[in-house]
């Protein structure tokens, strides 16, 4: 391509400054950070709603559904709380205790004599300081006498949802715009450098 044509193109393209794309990149980058932060804040709110519903024996299924949909559909919504956090990260303590209580009630109904003996023995041993300690002691007492109940399945009170790697929301599209602006900044900067060097 001769210099005459390059001069013709350069007359129009030199009006497009790389700094325009740099400004856009910074603006979209800031927007993406705020959107990612908002996604995480909303995840925290929905996770708290799950624990609240669990504590108050509310609609846990509905709260879990809302949390699952948000986590699956948005970036930066991981439920993990760090290397030392519980796993799975959602463990419904009160749901577990209610399930244990139901099993305790079933034991009492099916064999009230054995249940009363177990309760008295556990009380005498000081194993009734908490509901969980009482349940564990009663189960151990019953198992020692040939009565065993199956463990409560983890799927009934433990949950984990995987955050989206990319999502078509404000955070996702602003990240795309940030990357595109960065690419255009590099291309236009290199092009201007090349044209200025070549047309000297």
mmCIF file of C-alpha atoms in Angstrom:
data_model
loop_
_atom_site.group_PDB
_atom_site.id
_atom_site.type_symbol
_atom_site.label_atom_id
_atom_site.label_comp_id
_atom_site.label_asym_id
_atom_site.label_seq_id
_atom_site.Cartn_x
_atom_site.Cartn_y
_atom_site.Cartn_z
ATOM 1 C CA UNK A 1 0.000 0.000 0.000
ATOM 2 C CA UNK A 2 1.505 3.343 -1.034
ATOM 3 C CA UNK A 3 1.873 6.332 1.210
ATOM 4 C CA UNK A 4 -0.826 8.296 -0.616
ATOM 5 C CA UNK A 5 -3.489 5.777 0.434
ATOM 6 C CA UNK A 6 -2.064 5.547 3.934
ATOM 7 C CA UNK A 7 -2.241 9.324 4.237
ATOM 8 C CA UNK A 8 -5.886 9.136 3.117
ATOM 9 C CA UNK A 9 -6.768 6.563 5.794
ATOM 10 C CA UNK A 10 -4.697 8.304 8.413
ATOM 11 C CA UNK A 11 -6.611 11.563 7.866
ATOM 12 C CA UNK A 12 -9.777 9.861 9.190
ATOM 13 C CA UNK A 13 -8.398 7.334 11.635
ATOM 14 C CA UNK A 14 -6.157 9.764 13.494
ATOM 15 C CA UNK A 15 -9.314 11.324 14.934
ATOM 16 C CA UNK A 16 -9.828 8.131 16.934
ATOM 17 C CA UNK A 17 -7.522 8.533 19.921
ATOM 18 C CA UNK A 18 -6.473 5.496 22.014
ATOM 19 C CA UNK A 19 -7.265 7.484 25.142
ATOM 20 C CA UNK A 20 -10.965 7.288 24.298
ATOM 21 C CA UNK A 21 -10.791 3.516 24.693
ATOM 22 C CA UNK A 22 -8.634 3.806 27.798
ATOM 23 C CA UNK A 23 -11.298 5.983 29.420
ATOM 24 C CA UNK A 24 -13.988 3.502 28.380
ATOM 25 C CA UNK A 25 -11.930 0.622 29.748
ATOM 26 C CA UNK A 26 -11.576 2.326 33.125
ATOM 27 C CA UNK A 27 -15.260 3.256 33.233
ATOM 28 C CA UNK A 28 -16.462 -0.236 32.311
ATOM 29 C CA UNK A 29 -13.897 -1.759 34.691
ATOM 30 C CA UNK A 30 -15.252 0.301 37.582
ATOM 31 C CA UNK A 31 -18.820 -0.619 36.609
ATOM 32 C CA UNK A 32 -17.975 -4.322 36.464
ATOM 33 C CA UNK A 33 -16.385 -4.203 39.934
ATOM 34 C CA UNK A 34 -19.460 -2.529 41.416
ATOM 35 C CA UNK A 35 -21.769 -5.019 39.664
ATOM 36 C CA UNK A 36 -19.712 -7.980 40.917
ATOM 37 C CA UNK A 37 -19.825 -6.518 44.421
ATOM 38 C CA UNK A 38 -23.599 -6.145 44.187
ATOM 39 C CA UNK A 39 -23.949 -9.765 43.041
ATOM 40 C CA UNK A 40 -22.024 -10.878 46.119
ATOM 41 C CA UNK A 41 -24.051 -8.658 48.454
ATOM 42 C CA UNK A 42 -27.297 -10.099 47.081
ATOM 43 C CA UNK A 43 -25.943 -13.620 47.533
ATOM 44 C CA UNK A 44 -25.186 -12.817 51.177
ATOM 45 C CA UNK A 45 -28.706 -11.471 51.689
ATOM 46 C CA UNK A 46 -30.285 -14.574 50.154
ATOM 47 C CA UNK A 47 -28.017 -16.875 52.163
ATOM 48 C CA UNK A 48 -29.054 -15.084 55.356
ATOM 49 C CA UNK A 49 -32.696 -15.525 54.320
ATOM 50 C CA UNK A 50 -32.099 -19.284 54.058
ATOM 51 C CA UNK A 51 -30.621 -19.443 57.566
ATOM 52 C CA UNK A 52 -33.437 -17.268 58.903
ATOM 53 C CA UNK A 53 -36.083 -19.503 57.339
ATOM 54 C CA UNK A 54 -34.310 -22.536 58.773
ATOM 55 C CA UNK A 55 -34.197 -21.015 62.260
ATOM 56 C CA UNK A 56 -37.853 -19.968 62.218
ATOM 57 C CA UNK A 57 -39.090 -23.166 60.539
ATOM 58 C CA UNK A 58 -40.206 -21.082 57.553
ATOM 59 C CA UNK A 59 -40.262 -21.840 53.846
ATOM 60 C CA UNK A 60 -36.728 -23.180 53.537
ATOM 61 C CA UNK A 61 -37.365 -24.647 50.077
ATOM 62 C CA UNK A 62 -38.396 -21.270 48.651
ATOM 63 C CA UNK A 63 -35.394 -19.541 50.223
ATOM 64 C CA UNK A 64 -33.048 -22.208 48.882
ATOM 65 C CA UNK A 65 -34.573 -21.925 45.401
ATOM 66 C CA UNK A 66 -34.020 -18.153 45.339
ATOM 67 C CA UNK A 67 -30.410 -18.588 46.492
ATOM 68 C CA UNK A 68 -29.726 -21.384 43.998
ATOM 69 C CA UNK A 69 -31.091 -19.366 41.061
ATOM 70 C CA UNK A 70 -29.045 -16.307 42.020
ATOM 71 C CA UNK A 71 -25.796 -18.259 42.479
ATOM 72 C CA UNK A 72 -26.218 -20.248 39.260
ATOM 73 C CA UNK A 73 -27.160 -17.138 37.286
ATOM 74 C CA UNK A 74 -24.575 -14.608 38.471
ATOM 75 C CA UNK A 75 -20.818 -14.211 38.787
ATOM 76 C CA UNK A 76 -18.961 -13.675 42.087
ATOM 77 C CA UNK A 77 -21.583 -15.493 44.150
ATOM 78 C CA UNK A 78 -19.526 -18.366 45.541
ATOM 79 C CA UNK A 79 -20.860 -19.643 48.863
ATOM 80 C CA UNK A 80 -17.415 -20.644 50.121
ATOM 81 C CA UNK A 81 -16.231 -18.661 53.144
ATOM 82 C CA UNK A 82 -12.539 -19.556 52.974
ATOM 83 C CA UNK A 83 -10.223 -22.509 53.484
ATOM 84 C CA UNK A 84 -11.408 -23.015 57.055
ATOM 85 C CA UNK A 85 -15.111 -22.603 56.266
ATOM 86 C CA UNK A 86 -17.688 -25.358 56.534
ATOM 87 C CA UNK A 87 -18.249 -27.603 53.535
ATOM 88 C CA UNK A 88 -20.801 -27.813 52.124
ATOM 89 C CA UNK A 89 -21.203 -24.101 52.947
ATOM 90 C CA UNK A 90 -24.966 -24.290 53.582
ATOM 91 C CA UNK A 91 -25.661 -26.501 56.585
ATOM 92 C CA UNK A 92 -29.123 -26.058 58.027
ATOM 93 C CA UNK A 93 -28.607 -26.589 61.728
ATOM 94 C CA UNK A 94 -32.236 -26.256 62.755
ATOM 95 C CA UNK A 95 -33.509 -28.479 59.952
ATOM 96 C CA UNK A 96 -31.052 -31.104 61.153
ATOM 97 C CA UNK A 97 -32.231 -30.739 64.726
ATOM 98 C CA UNK A 98 -35.872 -31.036 63.644
ATOM 99 C CA UNK A 99 -35.078 -34.220 61.728
ATOM 100 C CA UNK A 100 -33.274 -35.579 64.756
ATOM 101 C CA UNK A 101 -36.235 -34.689 66.950
ATOM 102 C CA UNK A 102 -38.564 -36.569 64.593
ATOM 103 C CA UNK A 103 -36.357 -39.618 64.892
ATOM 104 C CA UNK A 104 -36.321 -39.259 68.645
ATOM 105 C CA UNK A 105 -40.109 -39.058 68.644
ATOM 106 C CA UNK A 106 -40.293 -42.146 66.431
ATOM 107 C CA UNK A 107 -38.090 -43.998 68.869
ATOM 108 C CA UNK A 108 -40.312 -42.948 71.737
ATOM 109 C CA UNK A 109 -43.494 -44.012 69.959
ATOM 110 C CA UNK A 110 -42.179 -47.367 68.795
ATOM 111 C CA UNK A 111 -40.519 -48.335 72.009
ATOM 112 C CA UNK A 112 -41.413 -45.965 74.811
ATOM 113 C CA UNK A 113 -39.873 -48.172 77.484
ATOM 114 C CA UNK A 114 -36.515 -48.213 75.740
ATOM 115 C CA UNK A 115 -36.710 -44.459 75.130
ATOM 116 C CA UNK A 116 -37.442 -43.700 78.796
ATOM 117 C CA UNK A 117 -34.631 -46.000 79.930
ATOM 118 C CA UNK A 118 -32.212 -44.331 77.527
ATOM 119 C CA UNK A 119 -33.256 -40.842 78.650
ATOM 120 C CA UNK A 120 -32.806 -41.750 82.327
ATOM 121 C CA UNK A 121 -29.404 -43.338 81.659
ATOM 122 C CA UNK A 122 -28.192 -40.362 79.636
ATOM 123 C CA UNK A 123 -29.403 -37.941 82.290
ATOM 124 C CA UNK A 124 -27.572 -39.886 84.978
ATOM 125 C CA UNK A 125 -24.377 -39.726 82.904
ATOM 126 C CA UNK A 126 -24.723 -36.010 82.329
ATOM 127 C CA UNK A 127 -25.196 -36.457 78.587
ATOM 128 C CA UNK A 128 -28.241 -34.231 78.247
ATOM 129 C CA UNK A 129 -26.665 -30.771 78.348
ATOM 130 C CA UNK A 130 -27.767 -30.075 74.772
ATOM 131 C CA UNK A 131 -30.366 -31.485 72.427
ATOM 132 C CA UNK A 132 -27.658 -32.910 70.166
ATOM 133 C CA UNK A 133 -25.869 -34.552 73.082
ATOM 134 C CA UNK A 134 -29.156 -36.064 74.269
ATOM 135 C CA UNK A 135 -29.959 -37.451 70.815
ATOM 136 C CA UNK A 136 -26.476 -38.903 70.390
ATOM 137 C CA UNK A 137 -26.618 -40.538 73.799
ATOM 138 C CA UNK A 138 -30.101 -41.993 73.233
ATOM 139 C CA UNK A 139 -29.051 -43.366 69.846
ATOM 140 C CA UNK A 140 -25.927 -44.930 71.346
ATOM 141 C CA UNK A 141 -28.018 -46.458 74.135
ATOM 142 C CA UNK A 142 -30.529 -47.838 71.635
ATOM 143 C CA UNK A 143 -27.847 -49.184 69.298
ATOM 144 C CA UNK A 144 -26.186 -51.008 72.196
ATOM 145 C CA UNK A 145 -29.493 -52.857 72.597
ATOM 146 C CA UNK A 146 -29.899 -53.769 68.949
ATOM 147 C CA UNK A 147 -32.034 -50.798 67.843
ATOM 148 C CA UNK A 148 -30.399 -48.688 65.147
ATOM 149 C CA UNK A 149 -31.703 -45.884 63.013
ATOM 150 C CA UNK A 150 -30.174 -44.928 59.687
ATOM 151 C CA UNK A 151 -28.207 -41.693 59.506
ATOM 152 C CA UNK A 152 -29.991 -38.587 58.256
ATOM 153 C CA UNK A 153 -28.971 -38.097 54.584
ATOM 154 C CA UNK A 154 -26.789 -35.042 54.018
ATOM 155 C CA UNK A 155 -28.958 -33.957 51.074
ATOM 156 C CA UNK A 156 -31.730 -33.065 53.519
ATOM 157 C CA UNK A 157 -29.789 -30.327 55.308
ATOM 158 C CA UNK A 158 -26.475 -29.693 53.482
ATOM 159 C CA UNK A 159 -26.302 -27.679 50.253
ATOM 160 C CA UNK A 160 -23.768 -26.164 47.891
ATOM 161 C CA UNK A 161 -24.353 -24.232 44.665
ATOM 162 C CA UNK A 162 -21.748 -23.403 42.010
ATOM 163 C CA UNK A 163 -21.361 -19.788 40.933
ATOM 164 C CA UNK A 164 -21.505 -18.988 37.202
ATOM 165 C CA UNK A 165 -18.121 -18.384 35.525
ATOM 166 C CA UNK A 166 -19.754 -15.759 33.313
ATOM 167 C CA UNK A 167 -23.293 -14.451 33.372
ATOM 168 C CA UNK A 168 -25.301 -12.260 30.967
ATOM 169 C CA UNK A 169 -25.969 -9.597 33.575
ATOM 170 C CA UNK A 170 -24.547 -6.146 34.242
ATOM 171 C CA UNK A 171 -21.343 -7.617 35.668
ATOM 172 C CA UNK A 172 -20.842 -10.010 32.781
ATOM 173 C CA UNK A 173 -21.467 -7.536 29.970
ATOM 174 C CA UNK A 174 -19.422 -4.781 31.614
ATOM 175 C CA UNK A 175 -16.479 -7.197 31.820
ATOM 176 C CA UNK A 176 -16.889 -7.921 28.100
ATOM 177 C CA UNK A 177 -16.958 -4.177 27.401
ATOM 178 C CA UNK A 178 -13.846 -3.679 29.563
ATOM 179 C CA UNK A 179 -11.886 -6.328 27.672
ATOM 180 C CA UNK A 180 -13.080 -5.025 24.292
ATOM 181 C CA UNK A 181 -12.093 -1.465 25.229
ATOM 182 C CA UNK A 182 -8.654 -2.677 26.322
ATOM 183 C CA UNK A 183 -8.143 -4.508 23.026
ATOM 184 C CA UNK A 184 -9.205 -1.471 21.011
ATOM 185 C CA UNK A 185 -6.908 0.747 23.080
ATOM 186 C CA UNK A 186 -3.931 -1.479 22.272
ATOM 187 C CA UNK A 187 -4.837 -1.744 18.575
ATOM 188 C CA UNK A 188 -5.339 1.990 18.080
ATOM 189 C CA UNK A 189 -2.183 2.847 20.057
ATOM 190 C CA UNK A 190 -0.091 0.477 17.941
ATOM 191 C CA UNK A 191 -1.715 1.705 14.741
ATOM 192 C CA UNK A 192 -1.005 5.343 15.548
ATOM 193 C CA UNK A 193 2.582 4.498 16.442
ATOM 194 C CA UNK A 194 3.024 2.582 13.185
ATOM 195 C CA UNK A 195 1.461 5.276 11.023
ATOM 196 C CA UNK A 196 3.474 8.074 12.591
ATOM 197 C CA UNK A 197 6.681 6.084 12.160
ATOM 198 C CA UNK A 198 5.926 4.998 8.586
ATOM 199 C CA UNK A 199 4.682 8.324 7.291
ATOM 200 C CA UNK A 200 7.606 10.373 8.543
#
